[in-house]
C-alpha cells in the first residue's frame, strides 16, 4: 500500500511536471510569436515614417527598442539617428552624440546578423561619419574597412543602388584627394588606397542602371565626374537632371 501511494504520488508529480513543462513551452512559444509580431509591427510603422520624412518621430519610435536583438530594428535605428543628426535644426553637440550612437547601433546590428546587407551598409556609413569628428587621419585609416563593408553589402544585395553609389563616392573621394592627405595615407598603409574618376563614374552608372533616377546625388555626381573627365556635354546632361529632380528631402534641395 505504501509502495502504491509512492508510485501514485510519483505519477502525479511526473504528470504535473510534464503539464508544467508543456505550459512553459506553450507560453514561451506564444511569447516568441508575440515578440515577432511586435517587431514586424514596429518595422512597418518605422518604414511608413521613413517614407513620410518624419525623421524625429521615427527616431522616437525606434530608440525605444535600442536594446533589441533584432538586426532589422537596429540598422533602422542607426539610420534614423544619422538622419536626425543631418537635420539643420540639430545642434553641433547633438550631431556628434547621434553620430556615435548611430555607429553603435549599426555595429550591434552587424553582430546580430552578419548576413544582413543593410547592417554592413549602415555600419560603413556611420563609421565614415564618426571619422568627421575624429580627424582626417582616422577617416583615411577607416577607408579600407568602409569600402569592404560597402562591397559586402553589394554582394549580399546586388540591386541596392544606394550602396553602389556610395562605393562611387568612395572612389571619387580618393581620386580627388589632395597631396597632403595622400601623404597621411602613405603613413597609414603599406599600399595606400587609391582610385580614379573613371572608376567612380563606372559605379555611378551601375547605380543608375540598378535603379534609374533613384537619387538626386547620384545624378549630381555623374555630372561632377564627367566635369573632372573634361566631358562638358555629358556633365551638362546629368547636372540638368540633378537640377530638375523633385526635391523631397533637405539633401535634394541642397543638390538643386
PDB file of C-alpha atoms in Angstrom:
ATOM      1  CA  UNK A   1       0.000   0.000   0.000  1.00  0.00           C
ATOM      2  CA  UNK A   2       2.864   2.352   0.853  1.00  0.00           C
ATOM      3  CA  UNK A   3       4.506   1.410  -2.434  1.00  0.00           C
ATOM      4  CA  UNK A   4       1.229   2.048  -4.298  1.00  0.00           C
ATOM      5  CA  UNK A   5       0.910   5.506  -2.693  1.00  0.00           C
ATOM      6  CA  UNK A   6       4.513   6.307  -3.535  1.00  0.00           C
ATOM      7  CA  UNK A   7       4.015   5.238  -7.142  1.00  0.00           C
ATOM      8  CA  UNK A   8       0.788   7.211  -7.407  1.00  0.00           C
ATOM      9  CA  UNK A   9       2.481  10.252  -5.947  1.00  0.00           C
ATOM     10  CA  UNK A  10       5.333   9.811  -8.447  1.00  0.00           C
ATOM     11  CA  UNK A  11       2.923   9.531 -11.359  1.00  0.00           C
ATOM     12  CA  UNK A  12       1.010  12.606 -10.196  1.00  0.00           C
ATOM     13  CA  UNK A  13       4.291  14.504  -9.751  1.00  0.00           C
ATOM     14  CA  UNK A  14       5.561  13.402 -13.168  1.00  0.00           C
ATOM     15  CA  UNK A  15       2.267  14.308 -14.818  1.00  0.00           C
ATOM     16  CA  UNK A  16       2.277  17.668 -13.055  1.00  0.00           C
ATOM     17  CA  UNK A  17       5.860  18.304 -14.139  1.00  0.00           C
ATOM     18  CA  UNK A  18       5.017  17.359 -17.716  1.00  0.00           C
ATOM     19  CA  UNK A  19       1.984  19.658 -17.720  1.00  0.00           C
ATOM     20  CA  UNK A  20       4.032  22.467 -16.189  1.00  0.00           C
ATOM     21  CA  UNK A  21       6.753  21.926 -18.804  1.00  0.00           C
ATOM     22  CA  UNK A  22       4.143  21.861 -21.570  1.00  0.00           C
ATOM     23  CA  UNK A  23       2.570  25.066 -20.266  1.00  0.00           C
ATOM     24  CA  UNK A  24       6.013  26.700 -20.086  1.00  0.00           C
ATOM     25  CA  UNK A  25       6.750  25.707 -23.693  1.00  0.00           C
ATOM     26  CA  UNK A  26       3.350  26.967 -24.810  1.00  0.00           C
ATOM     27  CA  UNK A  27       3.810  30.310 -23.033  1.00  0.00           C
ATOM     28  CA  UNK A  28       7.388  30.642 -24.344  1.00  0.00           C
ATOM     29  CA  UNK A  29       6.243  29.868 -27.868  1.00  0.00           C
ATOM     30  CA  UNK A  30       3.417  32.380 -27.588  1.00  0.00           C
ATOM     31  CA  UNK A  31       5.845  34.998 -26.258  1.00  0.00           C
ATOM     32  CA  UNK A  32       8.204  34.402 -29.197  1.00  0.00           C
ATOM     33  CA  UNK A  33       5.373  34.691 -31.723  1.00  0.00           C
ATOM     34  CA  UNK A  34       4.068  37.802 -29.949  1.00  0.00           C
ATOM     35  CA  UNK A  35       7.566  39.333 -29.948  1.00  0.00           C
ATOM     36  CA  UNK A  36       7.926  38.533 -33.648  1.00  0.00           C
ATOM     37  CA  UNK A  37       4.601  40.203 -34.431  1.00  0.00           C
ATOM     38  CA  UNK A  38       5.648  43.216 -32.354  1.00  0.00           C
ATOM     39  CA  UNK A  39       8.951  43.572 -34.250  1.00  0.00           C
ATOM     40  CA  UNK A  40       7.149  43.324 -37.596  1.00  0.00           C
ATOM     41  CA  UNK A  41       4.657  45.944 -36.446  1.00  0.00           C
ATOM     42  CA  UNK A  42       7.394  48.358 -35.329  1.00  0.00           C
ATOM     43  CA  UNK A  43       9.285  47.873 -38.607  1.00  0.00           C
ATOM     44  CA  UNK A  44       6.100  48.558 -40.580  1.00  0.00           C
ATOM     45  CA  UNK A  45       5.499  51.774 -38.601  1.00  0.00           C
ATOM     46  CA  UNK A  46       9.157  52.762 -38.975  1.00  0.00           C
ATOM     47  CA  UNK A  47       9.136  52.277 -42.746  1.00  0.00           C
ATOM     48  CA  UNK A  48       5.968  54.347 -43.042  1.00  0.00           C
ATOM     49  CA  UNK A  49       7.507  57.202 -41.018  1.00  0.00           C
ATOM     50  CA  UNK A  50      10.741  56.991 -43.030  1.00  0.00           C
ATOM     51  CA  UNK A  51       8.807  57.172 -46.300  1.00  0.00           C
ATOM     52  CA  UNK A  52       6.877  60.165 -44.946  1.00  0.00           C
ATOM     53  CA  UNK A  53      10.062  62.017 -43.966  1.00  0.00           C
ATOM     54  CA  UNK A  54       9.072  62.068 -40.277  1.00  0.00           C
ATOM     55  CA  UNK A  55      12.662  61.908 -39.011  1.00  0.00           C
ATOM     56  CA  UNK A  56      12.076  62.937 -35.389  1.00  0.00           C
ATOM     57  CA  UNK A  57       9.019  60.703 -34.906  1.00  0.00           C
ATOM     58  CA  UNK A  58      10.888  57.807 -36.494  1.00  0.00           C
ATOM     59  CA  UNK A  59      13.800  58.196 -34.094  1.00  0.00           C
ATOM     60  CA  UNK A  60      11.436  58.466 -31.110  1.00  0.00           C
ATOM     61  CA  UNK A  61       9.760  55.215 -32.164  1.00  0.00           C
ATOM     62  CA  UNK A  62      12.932  53.222 -32.764  1.00  0.00           C
ATOM     63  CA  UNK A  63      15.026  54.455 -29.832  1.00  0.00           C
ATOM     64  CA  UNK A  64      12.543  52.693 -27.535  1.00  0.00           C
ATOM     65  CA  UNK A  65      13.926  49.448 -28.997  1.00  0.00           C
ATOM     66  CA  UNK A  66      17.642  50.257 -28.717  1.00  0.00           C
ATOM     67  CA  UNK A  67      18.196  47.143 -26.570  1.00  0.00           C
ATOM     68  CA  UNK A  68      16.607  44.875 -29.171  1.00  0.00           C
ATOM     69  CA  UNK A  69      18.484  41.895 -30.606  1.00  0.00           C
ATOM     70  CA  UNK A  70      16.805  42.300 -33.988  1.00  0.00           C
ATOM     71  CA  UNK A  71      19.209  43.462 -36.716  1.00  0.00           C
ATOM     72  CA  UNK A  72      16.366  44.891 -38.823  1.00  0.00           C
ATOM     73  CA  UNK A  73      15.326  47.203 -35.991  1.00  0.00           C
ATOM     74  CA  UNK A  74      18.898  48.126 -35.097  1.00  0.00           C
ATOM     75  CA  UNK A  75      20.076  49.195 -38.551  1.00  0.00           C
ATOM     76  CA  UNK A  76      16.910  51.257 -38.945  1.00  0.00           C
ATOM     77  CA  UNK A  77      17.706  52.936 -35.618  1.00  0.00           C
ATOM     78  CA  UNK A  78      21.257  53.630 -36.843  1.00  0.00           C
ATOM     79  CA  UNK A  79      19.828  55.227 -39.992  1.00  0.00           C
ATOM     80  CA  UNK A  80      17.255  57.239 -38.015  1.00  0.00           C
ATOM     81  CA  UNK A  81      19.932  58.514 -35.613  1.00  0.00           C
ATOM     82  CA  UNK A  82      22.108  59.567 -38.534  1.00  0.00           C
ATOM     83  CA  UNK A  83      19.196  61.252 -40.324  1.00  0.00           C
ATOM     84  CA  UNK A  84      18.364  63.174 -37.146  1.00  0.00           C
ATOM     85  CA  UNK A  85      21.997  64.294 -36.928  1.00  0.00           C
ATOM     86  CA  UNK A  86      21.789  65.601 -40.510  1.00  0.00           C
ATOM     87  CA  UNK A  87      18.897  67.974 -39.767  1.00  0.00           C
ATOM     88  CA  UNK A  88      19.801  71.671 -39.790  1.00  0.00           C
ATOM     89  CA  UNK A  89      17.891  72.116 -36.513  1.00  0.00           C
ATOM     90  CA  UNK A  90      20.163  69.647 -34.677  1.00  0.00           C
ATOM     91  CA  UNK A  91      22.906  71.301 -32.600  1.00  0.00           C
ATOM     92  CA  UNK A  92      26.598  70.552 -33.168  1.00  0.00           C
ATOM     93  CA  UNK A  93      26.868  68.653 -29.876  1.00  0.00           C
ATOM     94  CA  UNK A  94      23.767  66.590 -30.654  1.00  0.00           C
ATOM     95  CA  UNK A  95      25.130  65.801 -34.128  1.00  0.00           C
ATOM     96  CA  UNK A  96      28.278  64.378 -32.572  1.00  0.00           C
ATOM     97  CA  UNK A  97      26.381  62.329 -29.983  1.00  0.00           C
ATOM     98  CA  UNK A  98      23.954  60.965 -32.565  1.00  0.00           C
ATOM     99  CA  UNK A  99      26.806  60.019 -34.920  1.00  0.00           C
ATOM    100  CA  UNK A 100      28.461  57.876 -32.246  1.00  0.00           C
ATOM    101  CA  UNK A 101      25.132  56.361 -31.178  1.00  0.00           C
ATOM    102  CA  UNK A 102      24.324  55.509 -34.795  1.00  0.00           C
ATOM    103  CA  UNK A 103      27.662  53.696 -35.143  1.00  0.00           C
ATOM    104  CA  UNK A 104      26.974  51.638 -32.008  1.00  0.00           C
ATOM    105  CA  UNK A 105      23.521  50.627 -33.252  1.00  0.00           C
ATOM    106  CA  UNK A 106      24.916  49.647 -36.664  1.00  0.00           C
ATOM    107  CA  UNK A 107      27.735  47.686 -35.023  1.00  0.00           C
ATOM    108  CA  UNK A 108      25.233  45.814 -32.863  1.00  0.00           C
ATOM    109  CA  UNK A 109      23.059  45.067 -35.918  1.00  0.00           C
ATOM    110  CA  UNK A 110      26.108  43.579 -37.632  1.00  0.00           C
ATOM    111  CA  UNK A 111      26.937  41.468 -34.572  1.00  0.00           C
ATOM    112  CA  UNK A 112      23.375  40.120 -34.505  1.00  0.00           C
ATOM    113  CA  UNK A 113      23.266  39.275 -38.214  1.00  0.00           C
ATOM    114  CA  UNK A 114      26.449  39.335 -40.286  1.00  0.00           C
ATOM    115  CA  UNK A 115      24.429  38.390 -43.387  1.00  0.00           C
ATOM    116  CA  UNK A 116      22.243  41.497 -43.269  1.00  0.00           C
ATOM    117  CA  UNK A 117      23.283  43.732 -46.178  1.00  0.00           C
ATOM    118  CA  UNK A 118      21.789  46.877 -44.611  1.00  0.00           C
ATOM    119  CA  UNK A 119      23.775  46.337 -41.404  1.00  0.00           C
ATOM    120  CA  UNK A 120      27.014  46.356 -43.446  1.00  0.00           C
ATOM    121  CA  UNK A 121      25.875  49.397 -45.396  1.00  0.00           C
ATOM    122  CA  UNK A 122      24.930  51.497 -42.380  1.00  0.00           C
ATOM    123  CA  UNK A 123      27.960  50.414 -40.371  1.00  0.00           C
ATOM    124  CA  UNK A 124      30.170  51.740 -43.186  1.00  0.00           C
ATOM    125  CA  UNK A 125      28.197  54.995 -43.460  1.00  0.00           C
ATOM    126  CA  UNK A 126      28.247  55.597 -39.702  1.00  0.00           C
ATOM    127  CA  UNK A 127      31.946  54.737 -39.426  1.00  0.00           C
ATOM    128  CA  UNK A 128      32.639  57.363 -42.084  1.00  0.00           C
ATOM    129  CA  UNK A 129      30.528  59.919 -40.196  1.00  0.00           C
ATOM    130  CA  UNK A 130      32.444  59.361 -36.955  1.00  0.00           C
ATOM    131  CA  UNK A 131      35.656  59.994 -38.884  1.00  0.00           C
ATOM    132  CA  UNK A 132      34.424  63.551 -39.497  1.00  0.00           C
ATOM    133  CA  UNK A 133      34.674  64.164 -35.742  1.00  0.00           C
ATOM    134  CA  UNK A 134      37.963  62.340 -35.192  1.00  0.00           C
ATOM    135  CA  UNK A 135      40.024  63.972 -37.920  1.00  0.00           C
ATOM    136  CA  UNK A 136      41.413  63.199 -41.342  1.00  0.00           C
ATOM    137  CA  UNK A 137      43.907  60.593 -40.090  1.00  0.00           C
ATOM    138  CA  UNK A 138      41.135  58.448 -38.579  1.00  0.00           C
ATOM    139  CA  UNK A 139      38.903  58.957 -41.612  1.00  0.00           C
ATOM    140  CA  UNK A 140      41.608  57.784 -44.012  1.00  0.00           C
ATOM    141  CA  UNK A 141      42.556  54.968 -41.627  1.00  0.00           C
ATOM    142  CA  UNK A 142      38.972  53.660 -41.728  1.00  0.00           C
ATOM    143  CA  UNK A 143      38.705  53.947 -45.516  1.00  0.00           C
ATOM    144  CA  UNK A 144      39.546  50.349 -46.424  1.00  0.00           C
ATOM    145  CA  UNK A 145      37.193  48.937 -43.764  1.00  0.00           C
ATOM    146  CA  UNK A 146      34.423  51.222 -45.035  1.00  0.00           C
ATOM    147  CA  UNK A 147      34.862  50.062 -48.631  1.00  0.00           C
ATOM    148  CA  UNK A 148      34.971  46.397 -47.565  1.00  0.00           C
ATOM    149  CA  UNK A 149      31.607  46.737 -45.803  1.00  0.00           C
ATOM    150  CA  UNK A 150      30.074  48.504 -48.817  1.00  0.00           C
ATOM    151  CA  UNK A 151      31.344  45.730 -51.082  1.00  0.00           C
ATOM    152  CA  UNK A 152      29.982  43.060 -48.729  1.00  0.00           C
ATOM    153  CA  UNK A 153      26.596  44.823 -48.737  1.00  0.00           C
ATOM    154  CA  UNK A 154      26.551  44.746 -52.554  1.00  0.00           C
ATOM    155  CA  UNK A 155      27.497  41.047 -52.539  1.00  0.00           C
ATOM    156  CA  UNK A 156      24.507  40.370 -50.282  1.00  0.00           C
ATOM    157  CA  UNK A 157      22.179  42.641 -52.275  1.00  0.00           C
ATOM    158  CA  UNK A 158      23.462  43.466 -55.796  1.00  0.00           C
ATOM    159  CA  UNK A 159      20.324  45.520 -56.532  1.00  0.00           C
ATOM    160  CA  UNK A 160      20.889  48.106 -53.789  1.00  0.00           C
ATOM    161  CA  UNK A 161      21.648  51.202 -55.850  1.00  0.00           C
ATOM    162  CA  UNK A 162      22.468  53.371 -52.829  1.00  0.00           C
ATOM    163  CA  UNK A 163      25.381  51.187 -51.738  1.00  0.00           C
ATOM    164  CA  UNK A 164      26.749  51.050 -55.292  1.00  0.00           C
ATOM    165  CA  UNK A 165      26.525  54.858 -55.348  1.00  0.00           C
ATOM    166  CA  UNK A 166      28.441  55.034 -52.056  1.00  0.00           C
ATOM    167  CA  UNK A 167      31.282  52.953 -53.493  1.00  0.00           C
ATOM    168  CA  UNK A 168      31.326  55.520 -56.308  1.00  0.00           C
ATOM    169  CA  UNK A 169      31.596  58.309 -53.713  1.00  0.00           C
ATOM    170  CA  UNK A 170      34.478  56.423 -52.074  1.00  0.00           C
ATOM    171  CA  UNK A 171      36.274  56.211 -55.432  1.00  0.00           C
ATOM    172  CA  UNK A 172      35.576  59.876 -56.246  1.00  0.00           C
ATOM    173  CA  UNK A 173      36.911  60.983 -52.837  1.00  0.00           C
ATOM    174  CA  UNK A 174      40.202  59.126 -53.287  1.00  0.00           C
ATOM    175  CA  UNK A 175      40.515  60.216 -56.916  1.00  0.00           C
ATOM    176  CA  UNK A 176      40.435  63.899 -55.924  1.00  0.00           C
ATOM    177  CA  UNK A 177      42.353  63.511 -52.658  1.00  0.00           C
ATOM    178  CA  UNK A 178      44.840  66.395 -52.188  1.00  0.00           C
ATOM    179  CA  UNK A 179      48.563  65.681 -51.896  1.00  0.00           C
ATOM    180  CA  UNK A 180      48.788  66.245 -48.125  1.00  0.00           C
ATOM    181  CA  UNK A 181      46.060  63.652 -47.487  1.00  0.00           C
ATOM    182  CA  UNK A 182      47.880  61.220 -49.767  1.00  0.00           C
ATOM    183  CA  UNK A 183      50.943  61.679 -47.556  1.00  0.00           C
ATOM    184  CA  UNK A 184      48.855  60.810 -44.485  1.00  0.00           C
ATOM    185  CA  UNK A 185      47.522  57.722 -46.283  1.00  0.00           C
ATOM    186  CA  UNK A 186      51.079  56.674 -47.127  1.00  0.00           C
ATOM    187  CA  UNK A 187      51.999  56.690 -43.420  1.00  0.00           C
ATOM    188  CA  UNK A 188      48.968  54.546 -42.502  1.00  0.00           C
ATOM    189  CA  UNK A 189      49.118  51.870 -45.192  1.00  0.00           C
ATOM    190  CA  UNK A 190      51.889  49.898 -46.859  1.00  0.00           C
ATOM    191  CA  UNK A 191      49.808  50.284 -50.029  1.00  0.00           C
ATOM    192  CA  UNK A 192      47.551  53.356 -49.653  1.00  0.00           C
ATOM    193  CA  UNK A 193      44.020  53.130 -51.115  1.00  0.00           C
ATOM    194  CA  UNK A 194      43.682  54.840 -54.489  1.00  0.00           C
ATOM    195  CA  UNK A 195      41.053  55.241 -57.186  1.00  0.00           C
ATOM    196  CA  UNK A 196      40.251  57.140 -60.381  1.00  0.00           C
ATOM    197  CA  UNK A 197      37.391  59.253 -61.702  1.00  0.00           C
ATOM    198  CA  UNK A 198      36.797  56.589 -64.365  1.00  0.00           C
ATOM    199  CA  UNK A 199      36.214  54.009 -61.626  1.00  0.00           C
ATOM    200  CA  UNK A 200      33.881  56.374 -59.767  1.00  0.00           C
ATOM    201  CA  UNK A 201      31.945  57.012 -62.987  1.00  0.00           C
ATOM    202  CA  UNK A 202      31.508  53.274 -63.528  1.00  0.00           C
ATOM    203  CA  UNK A 203      29.915  52.845 -60.099  1.00  0.00           C
ATOM    204  CA  UNK A 204      27.611  55.862 -60.533  1.00  0.00           C
ATOM    205  CA  UNK A 205      26.381  54.404 -63.827  1.00  0.00           C
ATOM    206  CA  UNK A 206      25.976  50.957 -62.231  1.00  0.00           C
ATOM    207  CA  UNK A 207      23.832  52.553 -59.509  1.00  0.00           C
ATOM    208  CA  UNK A 208      21.699  54.281 -62.126  1.00  0.00           C
ATOM    209  CA  UNK A 209      21.250  51.002 -64.006  1.00  0.00           C
ATOM    210  CA  UNK A 210      20.207  49.212 -60.802  1.00  0.00           C
ATOM    211  CA  UNK A 211      17.548  51.839 -60.024  1.00  0.00           C
ATOM    212  CA  UNK A 212      17.133  54.656 -62.584  1.00  0.00           C
ATOM    213  CA  UNK A 213      16.655  58.172 -61.207  1.00  0.00           C
ATOM    214  CA  UNK A 214      16.693  56.867 -57.623  1.00  0.00           C
ATOM    215  CA  UNK A 215      18.776  59.611 -56.013  1.00  0.00           C
ATOM    216  CA  UNK A 216      19.464  63.257 -56.811  1.00  0.00           C
ATOM    217  CA  UNK A 217      23.031  62.988 -55.527  1.00  0.00           C
ATOM    218  CA  UNK A 218      23.880  60.176 -57.945  1.00  0.00           C
ATOM    219  CA  UNK A 219      22.773  62.415 -60.820  1.00  0.00           C
ATOM    220  CA  UNK A 220      24.863  65.252 -59.381  1.00  0.00           C
ATOM    221  CA  UNK A 221      27.989  63.115 -59.076  1.00  0.00           C
ATOM    222  CA  UNK A 222      27.590  61.756 -62.585  1.00  0.00           C
ATOM    223  CA  UNK A 223      27.711  65.381 -63.738  1.00  0.00           C
ATOM    224  CA  UNK A 224      30.634  66.286 -61.458  1.00  0.00           C
ATOM    225  CA  UNK A 225      32.632  63.233 -62.530  1.00  0.00           C
ATOM    226  CA  UNK A 226      32.128  63.984 -66.212  1.00  0.00           C
ATOM    227  CA  UNK A 227      33.390  67.521 -65.494  1.00  0.00           C
ATOM    228  CA  UNK A 228      36.518  66.035 -63.892  1.00  0.00           C
ATOM    229  CA  UNK A 229      36.980  63.992 -67.078  1.00  0.00           C
ATOM    230  CA  UNK A 230      36.514  67.142 -69.215  1.00  0.00           C
ATOM    231  CA  UNK A 231      33.350  65.842 -70.879  1.00  0.00           C
ATOM    232  CA  UNK A 232      31.238  69.005 -70.658  1.00  0.00           C
ATOM    233  CA  UNK A 233      28.410  67.717 -72.841  1.00  0.00           C
ATOM    234  CA  UNK A 234      27.707  64.702 -70.613  1.00  0.00           C
ATOM    235  CA  UNK A 235      28.306  66.794 -67.491  1.00  0.00           C
ATOM    236  CA  UNK A 236      25.599  69.249 -68.559  1.00  0.00           C
ATOM    237  CA  UNK A 237      23.178  66.391 -69.263  1.00  0.00           C
ATOM    238  CA  UNK A 238      23.482  64.881 -65.779  1.00  0.00           C
ATOM    239  CA  UNK A 239      23.705  68.188 -63.909  1.00  0.00           C
ATOM    240  CA  UNK A 240      20.479  69.288 -65.630  1.00  0.00           C
ATOM    241  CA  UNK A 241      18.795  66.069 -64.477  1.00  0.00           C
ATOM    242  CA  UNK A 242      20.001  66.723 -60.925  1.00  0.00           C
ATOM    243  CA  UNK A 243      18.603  70.269 -61.002  1.00  0.00           C
ATOM    244  CA  UNK A 244      15.215  69.078 -62.302  1.00  0.00           C
ATOM    245  CA  UNK A 245      14.959  66.270 -59.732  1.00  0.00           C
ATOM    246  CA  UNK A 246      11.882  66.719 -57.444  1.00  0.00           C
ATOM    247  CA  UNK A 247      13.029  67.952 -54.022  1.00  0.00           C
ATOM    248  CA  UNK A 248      11.624  65.536 -51.422  1.00  0.00           C
ATOM    249  CA  UNK A 249      14.356  65.926 -48.794  1.00  0.00           C
ATOM    250  CA  UNK A 250      16.749  68.576 -47.484  1.00  0.00           C
ATOM    251  CA  UNK A 251      19.518  66.836 -49.406  1.00  0.00           C
ATOM    252  CA  UNK A 252      17.527  67.096 -52.660  1.00  0.00           C
ATOM    253  CA  UNK A 253      17.122  70.831 -52.030  1.00  0.00           C
ATOM    254  CA  UNK A 254      20.878  71.200 -51.474  1.00  0.00           C
ATOM    255  CA  UNK A 255      21.592  69.375 -54.744  1.00  0.00           C
ATOM    256  CA  UNK A 256      19.382  71.826 -56.638  1.00  0.00           C
TER     257      UNK A 256
END
